[in-house]
Amino acid sequence: MGEPELRSGRLADAAGVNVQTLRYYERRGLLPAPRRSPGGHRLYPAETVTLLRVVKAAQRLGFTLAEVAGLLTAGRHDAGLRTRARDKLAEVERRLADLTAVRDTLRAAVSAGCDDLVTCAESPHCPLPFTGPDRGPATV
């Protein structure tokens, strides 16, 4: 006999998710529909714990659920993980560059002593990007 099947609550506990997450993932196609017990309880194969952990790990890496579904499907049919991970890495690096620019601007605002947004916006030394590159007044 194979590994025991898990009811929803035990599976959710083992995978570190809640029961509503299981049902949501079923609706999204990330989890196959489970077998039902004679009493109507959902029964999941034990390996579903691993699948749920994979989904959660991919989400922590920045993949959306739609992307995770694609990764799961691609893994069964081709070597799509490497390509998708490379694309996600490029996206993360772009976001890091944007966040670095924001961080640097905020540091400059703190160093410049900007306490009032309006006063700072009128100063030629204000580092905050209130207007275009010429720092002149905005036109409407």
PDB file of C-alpha atoms in Angstrom:
ATOM      1  CA  MET A   1       0.000   0.000   0.000  1.00  0.00           C
ATOM      2  CA  GLY A   2       1.245   3.527  -0.839  1.00  0.00           C
ATOM      3  CA  GLU A   3       1.640   6.483   1.460  1.00  0.00           C
ATOM      4  CA  PRO A   4      -1.481   7.518   3.359  1.00  0.00           C
ATOM      5  CA  GLU A   5      -3.706  10.189   1.971  1.00  0.00           C
ATOM      6  CA  LEU A   6      -4.163  13.414   3.887  1.00  0.00           C
ATOM      7  CA  ARG A   7      -7.354  15.272   4.631  1.00  0.00           C
ATOM      8  CA  SER A   8      -7.416  19.010   3.956  1.00  0.00           C
ATOM      9  CA  GLY A   9      -6.529  20.141   7.469  1.00  0.00           C
ATOM     10  CA  ARG A  10      -3.556  17.808   7.839  1.00  0.00           C
ATOM     11  CA  LEU A  11      -2.275  18.686   4.380  1.00  0.00           C
ATOM     12  CA  ALA A  12      -2.603  22.404   5.047  1.00  0.00           C
ATOM     13  CA  ASP A  13      -0.755  22.061   8.366  1.00  0.00           C
ATOM     14  CA  ALA A  14       2.012  19.968   6.828  1.00  0.00           C
ATOM     15  CA  ALA A  15       2.535  22.429   3.969  1.00  0.00           C
ATOM     16  CA  GLY A  16       2.202  25.592   6.061  1.00  0.00           C
ATOM     17  CA  VAL A  17      -0.869  26.966   4.271  1.00  0.00           C
ATOM     18  CA  ASN A  18      -4.506  27.269   5.220  1.00  0.00           C
ATOM     19  CA  VAL A  19      -7.365  25.140   3.942  1.00  0.00           C
ATOM     20  CA  GLN A  20      -8.781  28.005   1.857  1.00  0.00           C
ATOM     21  CA  THR A  21      -5.442  28.130   0.021  1.00  0.00           C
ATOM     22  CA  LEU A  22      -5.879  24.484  -0.973  1.00  0.00           C
ATOM     23  CA  ARG A  23      -9.276  25.161  -2.466  1.00  0.00           C
ATOM     24  CA  TYR A  24      -8.030  28.289  -4.219  1.00  0.00           C
ATOM     25  CA  TYR A  25      -5.109  26.373  -5.729  1.00  0.00           C
ATOM     26  CA  GLU A  26      -7.539  23.689  -6.893  1.00  0.00           C
ATOM     27  CA  ARG A  27      -9.681  26.325  -8.637  1.00  0.00           C
ATOM     28  CA  ARG A  28      -6.551  27.817 -10.232  1.00  0.00           C
ATOM     29  CA  GLY A  29      -5.453  24.373 -11.488  1.00  0.00           C
ATOM     30  CA  LEU A  30      -2.293  24.229  -9.382  1.00  0.00           C
ATOM     31  CA  LEU A  31      -3.596  21.218  -7.461  1.00  0.00           C
ATOM     32  CA  PRO A  32      -5.488  18.389  -9.077  1.00  0.00           C
ATOM     33  CA  ALA A  33      -8.961  17.705  -7.707  1.00  0.00           C
ATOM     34  CA  PRO A  34      -8.532  15.360  -4.767  1.00  0.00           C
ATOM     35  CA  ARG A  35     -10.184  12.028  -4.286  1.00  0.00           C
ATOM     36  CA  ARG A  36     -13.173  12.056  -1.919  1.00  0.00           C
ATOM     37  CA  SER A  37     -13.717   9.772   1.038  1.00  0.00           C
ATOM     38  CA  PRO A  38     -17.105   8.032   1.421  1.00  0.00           C
ATOM     39  CA  GLY A  39     -17.951  10.829   3.885  1.00  0.00           C
ATOM     40  CA  GLY A  40     -17.096  13.523   1.315  1.00  0.00           C
ATOM     41  CA  HIS A  41     -13.733  14.593   2.788  1.00  0.00           C
ATOM     42  CA  ARG A  42     -11.039  15.626   0.347  1.00  0.00           C
ATOM     43  CA  LEU A  43      -8.148  13.141   0.364  1.00  0.00           C
ATOM     44  CA  TYR A  44      -4.813  14.259  -1.061  1.00  0.00           C
ATOM     45  CA  PRO A  45      -1.815  12.098  -1.895  1.00  0.00           C
ATOM     46  CA  ALA A  46       1.071  12.678   0.545  1.00  0.00           C
ATOM     47  CA  GLU A  47       3.267  14.083  -2.255  1.00  0.00           C
ATOM     48  CA  THR A  48       0.902  17.060  -2.449  1.00  0.00           C
ATOM     49  CA  VAL A  49       2.825  18.503   0.521  1.00  0.00           C
ATOM     50  CA  THR A  50       5.897  18.783  -1.707  1.00  0.00           C
ATOM     51  CA  LEU A  51       3.876  20.336  -4.518  1.00  0.00           C
ATOM     52  CA  LEU A  52       2.480  22.978  -2.144  1.00  0.00           C
ATOM     53  CA  ARG A  53       5.939  23.753  -0.811  1.00  0.00           C
ATOM     54  CA  VAL A  54       7.197  24.160  -4.370  1.00  0.00           C
ATOM     55  CA  VAL A  55       4.359  26.579  -5.162  1.00  0.00           C
ATOM     56  CA  LYS A  56       5.037  28.647  -2.038  1.00  0.00           C
ATOM     57  CA  ALA A  57       8.802  28.704  -2.715  1.00  0.00           C
ATOM     58  CA  ALA A  58       8.206  29.886  -6.289  1.00  0.00           C
ATOM     59  CA  GLN A  59       5.934  32.638  -4.974  1.00  0.00           C
ATOM     60  CA  ARG A  60       8.645  33.762  -2.545  1.00  0.00           C
ATOM     61  CA  LEU A  61      10.971  34.001  -5.546  1.00  0.00           C
ATOM     62  CA  GLY A  62       8.544  36.453  -7.129  1.00  0.00           C
ATOM     63  CA  PHE A  63       6.618  34.203  -9.494  1.00  0.00           C
ATOM     64  CA  THR A  64       2.899  34.878  -9.775  1.00  0.00           C
ATOM     65  CA  LEU A  65       0.478  31.974  -9.472  1.00  0.00           C
ATOM     66  CA  ALA A  66      -0.060  32.089 -13.234  1.00  0.00           C
ATOM     67  CA  GLU A  67       3.703  31.847 -13.716  1.00  0.00           C
ATOM     68  CA  VAL A  68       3.897  29.004 -11.178  1.00  0.00           C
ATOM     69  CA  ALA A  69       1.215  27.131 -13.107  1.00  0.00           C
ATOM     70  CA  GLY A  70       3.279  27.604 -16.250  1.00  0.00           C
ATOM     71  CA  LEU A  71       6.401  26.377 -14.476  1.00  0.00           C
ATOM     72  CA  LEU A  72       4.608  23.272 -13.266  1.00  0.00           C
ATOM     73  CA  THR A  73       3.279  22.546 -16.738  1.00  0.00           C
ATOM     74  CA  ALA A  74       6.595  23.331 -18.417  1.00  0.00           C
ATOM     75  CA  GLY A  75       8.430  21.053 -16.008  1.00  0.00           C
ATOM     76  CA  ARG A  76       6.344  18.169 -17.245  1.00  0.00           C
ATOM     77  CA  HIS A  77       6.889  18.953 -20.931  1.00  0.00           C
ATOM     78  CA  ASP A  78      10.131  20.882 -21.466  1.00  0.00           C
ATOM     79  CA  ALA A  79      13.058  22.531 -19.763  1.00  0.00           C
ATOM     80  CA  GLY A  80      11.214  25.811 -19.204  1.00  0.00           C
ATOM     81  CA  LEU A  81      12.419  26.453 -15.661  1.00  0.00           C
ATOM     82  CA  ARG A  82      15.830  27.742 -16.692  1.00  0.00           C
ATOM     83  CA  THR A  83      14.374  30.166 -19.254  1.00  0.00           C
ATOM     84  CA  ARG A  84      11.623  31.358 -16.933  1.00  0.00           C
ATOM     85  CA  ALA A  85      14.026  31.722 -14.016  1.00  0.00           C
ATOM     86  CA  ARG A  86      16.378  33.737 -16.230  1.00  0.00           C
ATOM     87  CA  ASP A  87      13.490  36.014 -17.241  1.00  0.00           C
ATOM     88  CA  LYS A  88      12.395  36.407 -13.613  1.00  0.00           C
ATOM     89  CA  LEU A  89      15.983  37.203 -12.608  1.00  0.00           C
ATOM     90  CA  ALA A  90      16.140  39.964 -15.233  1.00  0.00           C
ATOM     91  CA  GLU A  91      12.852  41.360 -13.911  1.00  0.00           C
ATOM     92  CA  VAL A  92      14.142  41.292 -10.324  1.00  0.00           C
ATOM     93  CA  GLU A  93      17.358  43.013 -11.366  1.00  0.00           C
ATOM     94  CA  ARG A  94      15.344  45.794 -13.074  1.00  0.00           C
ATOM     95  CA  ARG A  95      13.231  46.209  -9.941  1.00  0.00           C
ATOM     96  CA  LEU A  96      16.380  46.301  -7.791  1.00  0.00           C
ATOM     97  CA  ALA A  97      17.822  49.039 -10.000  1.00  0.00           C
ATOM     98  CA  ASP A  98      14.591  51.038  -9.615  1.00  0.00           C
ATOM     99  CA  LEU A  99      14.592  50.521  -5.842  1.00  0.00           C
ATOM    100  CA  THR A 100      18.262  51.515  -5.641  1.00  0.00           C
ATOM    101  CA  ALA A 101      17.447  54.788  -7.420  1.00  0.00           C
ATOM    102  CA  VAL A 102      14.560  55.420  -5.015  1.00  0.00           C
ATOM    103  CA  ARG A 103      16.782  54.629  -2.021  1.00  0.00           C
ATOM    104  CA  ASP A 104      19.512  56.960  -3.248  1.00  0.00           C
ATOM    105  CA  THR A 105      17.031  59.777  -3.839  1.00  0.00           C
ATOM    106  CA  LEU A 106      15.524  59.343  -0.385  1.00  0.00           C
ATOM    107  CA  ARG A 107      18.983  59.344   1.188  1.00  0.00           C
ATOM    108  CA  ALA A 108      19.769  62.561  -0.652  1.00  0.00           C
ATOM    109  CA  ALA A 109      16.491  64.105   0.572  1.00  0.00           C
ATOM    110  CA  VAL A 110      17.337  63.153   4.162  1.00  0.00           C
ATOM    111  CA  SER A 111      20.869  64.568   3.780  1.00  0.00           C
ATOM    112  CA  ALA A 112      19.523  67.769   2.202  1.00  0.00           C
ATOM    113  CA  GLY A 113      17.302  68.289   5.229  1.00  0.00           C
ATOM    114  CA  CYS A 114      14.073  68.387   3.244  1.00  0.00           C
ATOM    115  CA  ASP A 115      11.381  68.872   5.888  1.00  0.00           C
ATOM    116  CA  ASP A 116       8.652  70.431   3.786  1.00  0.00           C
ATOM    117  CA  LEU A 117       7.690  69.062   0.381  1.00  0.00           C
ATOM    118  CA  VAL A 118       6.565  72.397  -1.094  1.00  0.00           C
ATOM    119  CA  THR A 119       9.633  74.280   0.113  1.00  0.00           C
ATOM    120  CA  CYS A 120      11.893  71.472  -1.060  1.00  0.00           C
ATOM    121  CA  ALA A 121      10.216  71.367  -4.464  1.00  0.00           C
ATOM    122  CA  GLU A 122      10.970  75.064  -4.963  1.00  0.00           C
ATOM    123  CA  SER A 123      14.647  74.649  -4.083  1.00  0.00           C
ATOM    124  CA  PRO A 124      17.117  74.009  -6.914  1.00  0.00           C
ATOM    125  CA  HIS A 125      19.049  71.748  -4.525  1.00  0.00           C
ATOM    126  CA  CYS A 126      16.118  69.468  -3.717  1.00  0.00           C
ATOM    127  CA  PRO A 127      16.922  65.914  -4.825  1.00  0.00           C
ATOM    128  CA  LEU A 128      13.296  64.831  -5.108  1.00  0.00           C
ATOM    129  CA  PRO A 129      11.994  64.486  -8.687  1.00  0.00           C
ATOM    130  CA  PHE A 130       8.912  66.713  -8.419  1.00  0.00           C
ATOM    131  CA  THR A 131       9.056  67.809 -12.059  1.00  0.00           C
ATOM    132  CA  GLY A 132      10.881  66.919 -15.235  1.00  0.00           C
ATOM    133  CA  PRO A 133      14.647  66.947 -15.709  1.00  0.00           C
ATOM    134  CA  ASP A 134      14.760  70.736 -16.082  1.00  0.00           C
ATOM    135  CA  ARG A 135      13.235  71.099 -12.562  1.00  0.00           C
ATOM    136  CA  GLY A 136      11.151  73.932 -13.887  1.00  0.00           C
ATOM    137  CA  PRO A 137       7.499  74.347 -13.040  1.00  0.00           C
ATOM    138  CA  ALA A 138       5.155  71.771 -14.417  1.00  0.00           C
ATOM    139  CA  THR A 139       2.993  72.823 -17.330  1.00  0.00           C
ATOM    140  CA  VAL A 140      -0.638  71.890 -17.519  1.00  0.00           C
TER     141      VAL A 140
END
